[in-house]
CSV table of C-alpha atoms in Angstrom, one decimal:
chain,number,residue,atom,x,y,z
A,787,MET,CA,27.3,-3.6,13.2
A,788,THR,CA,29.6,-1.2,15.0
A,789,GLY,CA,27.0,0.3,17.3
A,790,GLN,CA,23.5,-0.3,18.4
A,791,ILE,CA,21.1,2.3,19.5
A,792,PRO,CA,17.9,0.9,21.1
A,793,ASP,CA,15.6,3.8,20.2
A,794,ILE,CA,15.7,3.8,16.4
A,795,LEU,CA,13.1,5.6,14.3
A,796,THR,CA,11.0,3.6,11.9
A,797,ILE,CA,12.4,5.5,8.9
A,798,GLN,CA,15.9,4.6,10.1
A,799,LYS,CA,15.0,0.9,10.3
A,800,PHE,CA,13.4,1.1,6.9
A,801,ILE,CA,16.4,2.6,5.2
A,802,PHE,CA,18.7,0.2,7.0
A,803,LEU,CA,16.8,-2.7,5.4
A,804,LEU,CA,17.0,-1.5,1.8
A,805,ASP,CA,19.7,-2.7,-0.6
A,806,ASP,CA,21.3,-0.2,-3.0
A,807,PHE,CA,18.8,-0.8,-5.8
A,808,HIS,CA,15.7,-0.2,-3.7
A,809,PHE,CA,17.2,2.7,-1.9
A,810,ALA,CA,18.0,4.4,-5.2
A,811,ALA,CA,14.4,3.6,-6.4
A,812,PHE,CA,12.9,5.1,-3.3
A,813,ARG,CA,15.2,8.2,-3.4
A,814,SER,CA,14.4,8.7,-7.1
A,815,HIS,CA,10.7,8.7,-6.4
A,816,LEU,CA,11.2,11.3,-3.6
A,817,VAL,CA,13.2,13.5,-6.0
A,818,LYS,CA,10.6,13.2,-8.7
A,819,THR,CA,7.8,14.3,-6.3
A,820,ASN,CA,9.9,17.2,-5.0
A,821,ALA,CA,10.0,15.8,-1.5
A,822,ALA,CA,13.3,17.7,-0.8
A,823,LEU,CA,13.3,17.4,3.0
A,824,SER,CA,12.5,13.7,2.8
A,825,VAL,CA,15.5,13.2,0.5
A,826,LYS,CA,17.6,15.1,2.9
A,827,LEU,CA,16.4,12.9,5.7
A,828,ILE,CA,17.0,9.5,4.0
A,829,ASP,CA,20.4,10.7,2.7
A,830,ALA,CA,21.4,11.5,6.3
A,831,VAL,CA,20.2,8.1,7.5
A,832,HIS,CA,21.9,6.2,4.7
A,833,LYS,CA,25.2,8.0,5.0
A,834,GLN,CA,25.4,7.1,8.7
A,835,LEU,CA,24.8,3.3,8.2
A,836,PRO,CA,25.6,0.8,9.6
A,837,ASP,CA,25.4,3.1,12.6
A,838,PHE,CA,22.4,5.2,13.6
A,839,ASP,CA,22.1,8.8,14.7
A,840,THR,CA,20.2,9.8,17.8
A,841,HIS,CA,16.9,11.6,17.1
A,842,GLU,CA,18.6,14.9,18.1
A,843,ALA,CA,21.6,14.4,15.8
A,844,LEU,CA,19.4,13.4,12.9
A,845,CYS,CA,17.1,16.3,13.4
A,846,ARG,CA,20.0,18.7,13.4
A,847,LYS,CA,21.3,17.2,10.1
A,848,VAL,CA,17.9,18.0,8.5
A,849,TYR,CA,16.9,21.3,10.2
A,850,SER,CA,20.2,22.5,11.7
A,851,ASP,CA,18.6,22.9,15.1
A,852,TYR,CA,16.7,20.9,17.8
A,853,GLY,CA,14.3,23.4,19.1
A,854,LYS,CA,10.7,22.6,20.0
A,855,ASN,CA,9.3,23.6,16.6
A,856,ASN,CA,12.1,21.7,14.8
A,857,LYS,CA,11.4,18.6,16.9
A,858,GLN,CA,7.7,18.7,16.0
A,859,SER,CA,8.5,19.2,12.3
A,860,PHE,CA,11.1,16.4,12.4
A,861,ASN,CA,8.6,13.9,13.9
A,862,GLN,CA,6.1,14.8,11.2
A,863,LEU,CA,8.7,14.5,8.5
A,864,THR,CA,9.8,11.0,9.6
A,865,ALA,CA,6.1,9.8,9.6
A,866,TYR,CA,5.4,11.5,6.3
A,867,THR,CA,8.5,10.1,4.6
A,868,PHE,CA,7.6,6.6,5.7
A,869,LYS,CA,4.1,7.0,4.1
A,870,LEU,CA,5.9,8.0,0.8
A,871,THR,CA,7.2,4.4,0.6
A,872,TYR,CA,4.0,3.5,-1.2
A,873,ASN,CA,5.7,3.7,-4.6
A,874,LEU,CA,8.3,1.2,-3.5
A,875,ALA,CA,5.5,-1.0,-2.0
A,876,GLN,CA,3.6,-0.9,-5.3
A,877,ASN,CA,6.4,-1.6,-7.7
A,878,TYR,CA,8.7,-3.7,-5.6
A,879,PRO,CA,6.6,-5.3,-2.8
A,880,ASN,CA,9.3,-7.8,-2.0
A,881,TYR,CA,11.9,-5.2,-1.3
A,882,LEU,CA,12.6,-6.6,2.2
A,883,HIS,CA,13.3,-10.2,1.1
A,884,HIS,CA,17.0,-9.8,0.4
A,885,ASN,CA,17.5,-9.5,4.2
A,886,ILE,CA,16.6,-13.1,4.6
A,887,GLN,CA,19.8,-14.1,2.8
A,888,ARG,CA,21.7,-11.5,4.9
A,889,ILE,CA,20.5,-13.2,8.1
A,890,GLU,CA,21.3,-16.7,6.9
A,891,LYS,CA,24.8,-15.7,5.8
A,892,LEU,CA,25.5,-14.0,9.1
A,893,VAL,CA,24.4,-16.9,11.2
A,894,ASN,CA,26.5,-19.3,9.1
A,895,ASP,CA,29.4,-17.0,9.6
A,896,THR,CA,28.9,-17.1,13.4
A,897,LYS,CA,27.7,-13.5,13.6
A,898,THR,CA,24.5,-14.3,15.4
A,899,GLU,CA,24.3,-11.0,17.3
A,900,GLU,CA,24.3,-9.0,14.0
A,901,ALA,CA,21.8,-11.5,12.5
A,902,ASN,CA,19.5,-11.1,15.4
A,903,PHE,CA,19.6,-7.3,15.1
A,904,ILE,CA,18.7,-7.4,11.4
A,905,ALA,CA,15.9,-10.0,12.2
A,906,ASP,CA,14.5,-7.7,14.9
A,907,VAL,CA,14.4,-4.7,12.6
A,908,LEU,CA,13.0,-6.9,9.7
A,909,LEU,CA,10.2,-8.2,11.9
A,910,ASP,CA,9.2,-4.7,13.0
A,911,ILE,CA,9.1,-3.2,9.5
A,912,SER,CA,7.6,-6.3,7.9
A,913,GLN,CA,4.8,-6.2,10.4
A,914,ARG,CA,4.2,-2.5,9.8
A,915,VAL,CA,4.0,-2.9,6.0
A,916,GLU,CA,2.3,-6.3,6.4
A,917,ASP,CA,4.8,-8.2,4.4
A,918,PHE,CA,3.6,-11.7,5.6
A,919,GLN,CA,6.4,-13.7,4.0
A,920,SER,CA,9.2,-11.7,5.7
A,921,SER,CA,7.4,-11.8,9.0
A,922,ILE,CA,6.9,-15.6,8.7
A,923,PHE,CA,10.6,-16.1,8.0
A,924,VAL,CA,11.8,-14.1,10.9
A,925,LEU,CA,9.3,-15.7,13.3
A,926,LYS,CA,10.3,-19.2,12.2
A,927,PHE,CA,14.0,-18.2,12.6
A,928,PHE,CA,13.5,-16.8,16.2
A,929,ILE,CA,11.3,-19.8,17.1
A,930,GLN,CA,13.9,-22.3,16.0
A,931,GLN,CA,16.6,-20.4,17.7
A,932,ALA,CA,14.6,-20.2,20.9
A,933,PHE,CA,14.2,-24.0,21.1
A,934,LEU,CA,17.9,-24.5,20.1
A,935,THR,CA,18.9,-22.4,23.1
A,936,LYS,CA,16.3,-24.0,25.4
A,937,ASP,CA,14.2,-20.8,25.6
A,938,THR,CA,11.0,-22.6,25.3
A,939,THR,CA,8.8,-19.9,26.8
A,940,THR,CA,9.8,-17.4,24.1
A,941,GLY,CA,9.5,-20.2,21.4
A,942,PHE,CA,5.9,-20.9,22.3
A,943,LYS,CA,5.0,-17.2,22.5
A,944,LEU,CA,6.4,-16.6,19.1
A,945,SER,CA,4.7,-19.7,17.7
A,946,GLU,CA,1.4,-18.0,18.6
A,947,LYS,CA,2.4,-14.9,16.7
A,948,LEU,CA,3.4,-17.1,13.7
A,949,GLU,CA,-0.1,-18.7,13.7
A,950,LYS,CA,-1.6,-15.3,13.7
A,951,VAL,CA,0.4,-14.2,10.6
A,952,PHE,CA,-0.4,-17.5,8.8
A,953,ALA,CA,-4.1,-16.9,9.5
A,954,ALA,CA,-4.0,-13.3,8.2
A,955,GLU,CA,-2.3,-14.5,5.0
A,956,GLN,CA,-4.9,-17.2,4.6
A,957,ASP,CA,-7.7,-14.6,5.2
A,958,PHE,CA,-6.3,-12.4,2.4
A,959,ASN,CA,-6.1,-15.3,-0.1
A,960,ARG,CA,-9.5,-16.5,0.8
A,961,ILE,CA,-11.1,-13.1,0.1
A,962,VAL,CA,-9.3,-12.8,-3.3
A,963,THR,CA,-10.3,-16.3,-4.2
A,964,ARG,CA,-13.9,-15.8,-3.4
A,965,LEU,CA,-13.9,-12.6,-5.4
A,966,ARG,CA,-12.3,-14.2,-8.5
A,967,THR,CA,-14.7,-17.2,-8.2
A,968,ALA,CA,-17.7,-14.8,-8.2
A,969,LEU,CA,-16.4,-12.8,-11.2
A,970,TYR,CA,-14.8,-15.4,-13.4
A,971,LEU,CA,-16.8,-18.5,-12.8
A,972,PRO,CA,-20.4,-17.5,-13.7
A,973,ALA,CA,-21.6,-21.1,-13.5
A,974,LYS,CA,-21.3,-20.7,-9.7
A,975,ASP,CA,-24.4,-20.0,-7.6
A,976,THR,CA,-25.3,-16.3,-8.2
A,977,THR,CA,-28.8,-16.2,-6.7
A,978,SER,CA,-29.8,-13.4,-4.4
A,979,LYS,CA,-29.2,-15.5,-1.3
A,980,ALA,CA,-25.8,-16.6,-2.5
A,981,LEU,CA,-24.8,-13.0,-3.2
A,982,GLN,CA,-26.0,-11.9,0.2
A,983,GLU,CA,-23.9,-14.6,1.8
A,984,LEU,CA,-20.9,-13.5,-0.2
A,985,MET,CA,-21.4,-9.8,0.8
A,986,LYS,CA,-21.7,-10.9,4.4
A,987,PHE,CA,-18.4,-12.8,4.1
A,988,TYR,CA,-16.6,-9.7,2.8
A,989,THR,CA,-18.2,-7.5,5.5
A,990,SER,CA,-16.9,-9.7,8.3
A,991,TYR,CA,-13.4,-8.5,7.4
A,992,PHE,CA,-14.1,-4.8,7.3
A,993,THR,CA,-12.7,-4.2,10.8
A,994,HIS,CA,-9.8,-6.7,10.6
A,995,GLU,CA,-6.6,-5.6,12.4
A,996,TYR,CA,-4.6,-5.9,9.2
A,997,ALA,CA,-5.0,-2.9,6.8
A,998,CYS,CA,-4.4,-5.0,3.7
A,999,ILE,CA,-7.3,-7.3,4.6
A,1000,ARG,CA,-9.6,-4.4,5.4
A,1001,ILE,CA,-8.7,-2.9,2.1
A,1002,VAL,CA,-9.1,-6.0,0.0
A,1003,SER,CA,-12.4,-7.0,1.6
A,1004,ARG,CA,-14.0,-3.5,0.9
A,1005,TYR,CA,-12.6,-3.6,-2.6
A,1006,ALA,CA,-14.1,-7.1,-3.1
A,1007,TYR,CA,-17.5,-6.0,-1.8
A,1008,LEU,CA,-17.6,-3.0,-4.1
A,1009,SER,CA,-16.3,-5.0,-7.1
A,1010,THR,CA,-18.9,-7.7,-6.6
A,1011,ASN,CA,-21.7,-5.2,-6.1
A,1012,TYR,CA,-20.7,-3.4,-9.3
A,1013,TYR,CA,-20.4,-6.7,-11.4
A,1014,PHE,CA,-23.8,-8.0,-10.4
A,1015,ASN,CA,-25.5,-4.6,-10.2
A,1016,PRO,CA,-23.9,-2.6,-13.1
A,1017,GLY,CA,-24.2,1.1,-12.9
A,1018,MET,CA,-23.3,4.0,-10.6
A,1019,PHE,CA,-22.9,3.4,-6.9
A,1020,GLU,CA,-25.8,5.3,-5.4
A,1021,SER,CA,-26.5,3.8,-2.0
A,1022,GLU,CA,-25.3,5.6,1.1
A,1023,PHE,CA,-23.6,2.4,2.3
A,1024,ASP,CA,-21.6,2.1,-1.0
A,1025,ILE,CA,-20.5,5.7,-0.9
A,1026,THR,CA,-19.4,5.4,2.7
A,1027,LEU,CA,-17.5,2.3,1.9
A,1028,ILE,CA,-15.7,4.1,-1.0
A,1029,ARG,CA,-14.8,7.0,1.3
A,1030,GLU,CA,-13.5,4.5,4.0
A,1031,LEU,CA,-11.4,2.7,1.4
A,1032,GLU,CA,-10.0,6.0,0.1
A,1033,ARG,CA,-8.9,6.8,3.7
A,1034,GLU,CA,-7.3,3.4,4.1
A,1035,PHE,CA,-5.3,3.9,1.0
A,1036,ASN,CA,-4.1,7.3,2.3
A,1037,ASN,CA,-3.4,6.3,5.9
A,1038,CYS,CA,-1.8,3.0,5.1
A,1039,SER,CA,-0.1,3.8,1.8
A,1040,TYR,CA,3.0,1.9,2.8
A,1041,VAL,CA,1.2,-1.5,3.1
A,1042,VAL,CA,2.4,-4.0,0.5
A,1043,PHE,CA,0.2,-6.2,-1.7
A,1044,PRO,CA,1.3,-9.2,-3.9
A,1045,PHE,CA,3.3,-8.2,-7.0
A,1046,LEU,CA,1.0,-7.3,-10.0
A,1047,PHE,CA,-1.8,-6.6,-7.6
A,1048,ASP,CA,-2.9,-3.0,-8.3
A,1049,VAL,CA,-5.8,-2.6,-5.9
A,1050,LYS,CA,-5.7,1.2,-5.8
A,1051,GLY,CA,-5.7,1.4,-9.6
A,1052,VAL,CA,-8.9,-0.7,-10.0
A,1053,PHE,CA,-10.4,1.1,-7.0
A,1054,GLY,CA,-10.1,4.3,-9.1
A,1055,PHE,CA,-12.6,2.7,-11.5
A,1056,LEU,CA,-15.0,2.2,-8.7
A,1057,ILE,CA,-14.7,5.9,-7.7
A,1058,LEU,CA,-15.5,6.9,-11.3
A,1059,ASN,CA,-18.6,4.9,-11.1
A,1060,SER,CA,-19.9,6.6,-8.0
A,1061,SER,CA,-21.6,9.9,-7.3
A,1062,LEU,CA,-18.2,11.1,-6.0
A,1063,ASN,CA,-17.2,11.6,-9.7
A,1064,ASP,CA,-18.5,15.1,-10.1
A,1065,ASN,CA,-17.0,18.5,-11.0
A,1066,SER,CA,-15.9,19.4,-7.5
A,1067,THR,CA,-12.3,20.5,-6.7
A,1068,ALA,CA,-11.9,17.4,-4.5
A,1069,ASN,CA,-12.8,15.0,-7.3
A,1070,LYS,CA,-10.5,16.8,-9.8
A,1071,LYS,CA,-7.7,16.3,-7.4
A,1072,ARG,CA,-8.8,12.7,-7.0
A,1073,LEU,CA,-8.7,12.1,-10.7
A,1074,GLN,CA,-5.2,13.8,-11.0
A,1075,ASP,CA,-3.9,11.5,-8.2
A,1076,LEU,CA,-5.4,8.5,-10.0
A,1077,ASN,CA,-3.8,9.4,-13.3
A,1078,GLU,CA,-0.4,9.9,-11.6
A,1079,HIS,CA,-0.9,6.5,-9.9
A,1080,TYR,CA,-1.6,4.8,-13.3
A,1081,GLU,CA,1.6,6.3,-14.7
A,1082,SER,CA,3.7,5.3,-11.7
A,1083,VAL,CA,2.9,1.6,-11.6
A,1084,LYS,CA,5.8,0.1,-13.6
A,1085,PHE,CA,4.4,-3.4,-14.3
A,1086,TRP,CA,1.6,-2.0,-16.4
A,1087,LYS,CA,4.2,-1.3,-19.1
A,1088,SER,CA,4.3,-5.1,-19.6
A,1089,TYR,CA,0.5,-5.6,-19.6
A,1090,LEU,CA,-2.6,-3.8,-20.9
A,1091,ASN,CA,-3.2,-1.1,-18.3
A,1092,MET,CA,-6.7,-2.3,-17.3
A,1093,PRO,CA,-7.4,0.3,-14.6
A,1094,LYS,CA,-6.5,3.1,-17.0
A,1095,VAL,CA,-8.7,1.5,-19.7
A,1096,PHE,CA,-11.6,1.3,-17.3
A,1097,SER,CA,-11.0,5.0,-16.3
A,1098,ILE,CA,-11.1,6.1,-19.9
A,1099,ALA,CA,-14.2,4.1,-20.6
A,1100,VAL,CA,-16.1,5.5,-17.7
A,1101,GLN,CA,-15.1,9.1,-18.4
A,1102,ALA,CA,-15.9,8.7,-22.1
A,1103,THR,CA,-19.4,7.4,-21.2
A,1104,LYS,CA,-20.0,10.3,-18.8
A,1105,PHE,CA,-18.9,13.0,-21.3
A,1106,LEU,CA,-20.8,11.3,-24.1
A,1107,SER,CA,-24.0,11.4,-22.1
A,1108,ALA,CA,-23.5,15.0,-21.0
A,1109,ASN,CA,-22.4,16.4,-24.3
A,1110,HIS,CA,-23.5,14.3,-27.3
A,1111,PHE,CA,-26.1,16.8,-28.4
A,1112,TYR,CA,-23.4,19.5,-28.9
A,1113,VAL,CA,-21.2,17.5,-31.3
A,1114,HIS,CA,-23.0,18.6,-34.4
A,1115,ARG,CA,-22.3,22.2,-33.7
A,1116,HIS,CA,-19.3,23.8,-35.3
A,1117,ASP,CA,-18.5,25.6,-32.0
A,1118,TYR,CA,-19.0,22.5,-29.8
A,1119,LYS,CA,-15.5,22.9,-28.3
A,1120,LYS,CA,-16.5,26.3,-26.9
A,1121,VAL,CA,-19.8,25.0,-25.6
A,1122,ILE,CA,-18.3,22.1,-23.8
A,1123,GLY,CA,-15.6,24.2,-22.1
A,1124,GLU,CA,-11.9,24.1,-21.7
A,1125,LYS,CA,-11.8,22.1,-18.4
A,1126,ASP,CA,-13.9,19.2,-19.7
A,1127,LEU,CA,-12.0,19.3,-23.0
A,1128,GLY,CA,-8.8,19.1,-21.1
A,1129,ILE,CA,-9.9,15.9,-19.4
A,1130,ILE,CA,-11.2,14.5,-22.7
C-alpha cells in the first residue's frame, strides 16, 4: 500500500477487494448491459490501485469536470454502480473470500499495517453485502489481534459484534430449514394451528436489520402459503408482501446469498401466481427482467432451471385458460394477438 486515503468511496473499496477474475466478470456484465459510465468509473478506480483517487479526481476522470451537477451525477453513479454488483453476488457470492488469504499472508510477512487496511475494507464491504463468512473472519482476526496487543476494550466490543453476526447467520439458516422441513417433510405437523405458528415465525423476521433475512423470511412465508394453499395469491396481505419483497430485491440487489440459492428466480414464480401478473406495462417489464435474470444465473446451466420451468408452467396455464376455445379456429393466431403469441 503506497498511500492511504481515509475517505474512500464504497465502489473504490469494492473494486480494491476484487481479484482479476471477479473484476473481469463484473466489468463484462457492465459492458453487456451497456452501463458505459459505470465501466468508465470502475476502470478509473482499478487503474489507480493500489492507490485511491480523491472524490474530485475520480469525478474528473469520469465527467471531465467537478461542477455541482457533475458532483451530483457522480454520487448517483457510484451508488448505482454498486447496486449493479448483483450479477457478481448471484453467480460468485464468495468473491470476497480470497482476501482472507491476502490478510494471512501479509501478517505472516510482517506487513500488519497493510493487512489491517485490507481487513478494515473487507469488514466494511462484507457487512454491506451481508457476507457473513467474511465478516466473521475479519472480526475474529481483529479480536485476536486486540487481545495479543492488550487492547481488551476493543476486543470485547468486537466480540459483541461477532456474536451479532453469528446470530444473523443462525437466523438465516433457521428460516431456510423451517421452510424446507415444511415443504419436503410432509409427515410433519401441517394442521392449521401448526401452519399459523410457522407463518408467525416467518413474520417475526420481516423487519430484521439484515436485508437477506428480511428477504428470505418473506420468501418463505409466500412459498409456504402457496404450497399449502395452491392457487393465485389474492389477499391484500400477500400482494403487499410480494411488492415489499420486490422492493427489497431492487434496493438491496448487492446482497449475497449462499451459492446455488436463487431466491429471486423462484420469487418470480410467486409473482406469476399473483394478481400482479396482468397485461400492464409494469408487469411486462417485470417478466422481461425475470427472463433476463433466468438467463444470467450461470449455475442453472449445470442443473434443471426450476424457476424458468415454473415460469413457463404458470404462463402456459394462464394462456391455456384464456385462449383454449380459440385453438380450433384456423385464424387463432390472429385472434390471440401478436403480444401474447410473442410471450408464448
